[in-house]
Amino acid sequence: KKIVSSRKDIAFYIKLYPLPMHPDAKRKSETIMCEKSLKLLDDAFAGRRIPSPKCKTKSIEDNIELAKKLGIPATPTLILENSSIIAGYRDADILIKLIDNAK
């Protein structure tokens, strides 16, 4: 949020990738996708209760398959413009440098 509020030339495309070690993450991800809700995504990260999904969606299964195909084992993982893969959390200033250097 910090980056996109200060840099209009940077966009993030979020693919929800629930890891098996988090048993309720897939259900929460499905709800977030069904509702197309960034608020629910924020709620999930804050540990708030997430309702059950109100639709059927294949998108989470597709994301899991894509992550396997790309060899992405963890979250967060970023794929930059130059196809480099950055795994793990980075603060906003470091991410901006990585993004700018990938152009």
XYZ file of C-alpha atoms in Angstrom:
103
model
C 0.000 0.000 0.000
C 2.844 2.360 0.834
C 4.463 1.787 -2.548
C 1.366 2.154 -4.733
C 0.273 5.270 -2.861
C 3.593 6.974 -3.602
C 4.478 5.452 -6.980
C 1.784 5.503 -9.649
C 4.102 3.670 -12.063
C 4.160 0.525 -9.906
C 1.354 -2.030 -9.729
C 1.066 -5.278 -7.812
C -0.966 -8.211 -9.079
C -1.953 -10.367 -6.138
C -2.283 -14.118 -6.535
C -3.562 -15.734 -3.366
C -1.480 -18.801 -2.599
C -2.673 -20.525 0.579
C 0.022 -22.725 2.052
C -0.916 -26.156 3.451
C 0.634 -25.299 6.826
C -2.234 -22.827 7.332
C -5.272 -25.146 7.399
C -7.963 -22.471 6.957
C -6.074 -20.337 4.431
C -7.636 -21.930 1.355
C -11.187 -21.266 2.543
C -10.292 -17.681 3.424
C -8.635 -17.212 0.032
C -11.731 -18.523 -1.731
C -13.905 -16.054 0.191
C -11.603 -13.166 -0.696
C -11.728 -14.158 -4.376
C -15.506 -14.620 -4.398
C -16.013 -11.194 -2.834
C -13.138 -9.566 -4.772
C -12.371 -7.759 -1.526
C -9.106 -6.151 -0.491
C -10.788 -5.363 2.831
C -11.245 -9.087 3.469
C -7.599 -9.622 2.534
C -6.606 -7.005 5.124
C -8.954 -8.651 7.644
C -7.351 -12.052 7.027
C -3.854 -10.653 7.608
C -5.106 -8.944 10.775
C -6.444 -12.260 12.094
C -10.084 -11.223 11.871
C -12.847 -13.720 11.170
C -13.469 -14.372 7.478
C -16.867 -15.774 6.449
C -17.295 -18.856 4.291
C -17.188 -18.381 0.511
C -20.480 -17.528 -1.197
C -19.426 -18.874 -4.584
C -17.439 -21.668 -6.175
C -14.090 -20.579 -7.568
C -11.307 -22.483 -9.282
C -8.910 -19.523 -9.091
C -7.227 -20.609 -5.860
C -6.555 -24.109 -7.224
C -5.194 -22.465 -10.388
C -2.888 -20.271 -8.273
C -1.617 -23.296 -6.338
C -0.853 -25.117 -9.608
C 0.874 -22.032 -11.042
C 3.038 -21.668 -7.922
C 4.043 -25.331 -8.161
C 4.845 -24.950 -11.859
C 7.012 -21.873 -11.152
C 8.694 -23.486 -8.159
C 7.352 -20.962 -5.651
C 7.453 -22.615 -2.219
C 6.489 -19.733 0.074
C 4.747 -16.423 0.497
C 5.234 -13.626 -0.055
C 6.991 -14.100 -3.367
C 7.310 -11.409 -6.020
C 8.009 -11.920 -9.698
C 9.525 -8.767 -11.125
C 9.359 -7.310 -14.621
C 12.678 -8.945 -15.587
C 11.358 -12.355 -14.405
C 13.519 -12.419 -11.282
C 11.874 -14.011 -8.273
C 12.110 -12.392 -4.844
C 10.959 -14.612 -1.977
C 10.226 -13.310 1.500
C 9.194 -10.045 3.056
C 11.006 -6.825 2.114
C 10.172 -3.352 3.354
C 8.839 -0.758 0.898
C 12.134 1.074 0.312
C 13.988 -2.131 -0.538
C 11.136 -3.300 -2.801
C 11.198 -0.014 -4.714
C 14.939 -0.434 -5.340
C 14.438 -4.035 -6.481
C 11.590 -3.001 -8.789
C 13.509 -0.064 -10.236
C 16.605 -2.204 -10.832
C 14.500 -4.873 -12.604
C 13.463 -2.463 -15.374
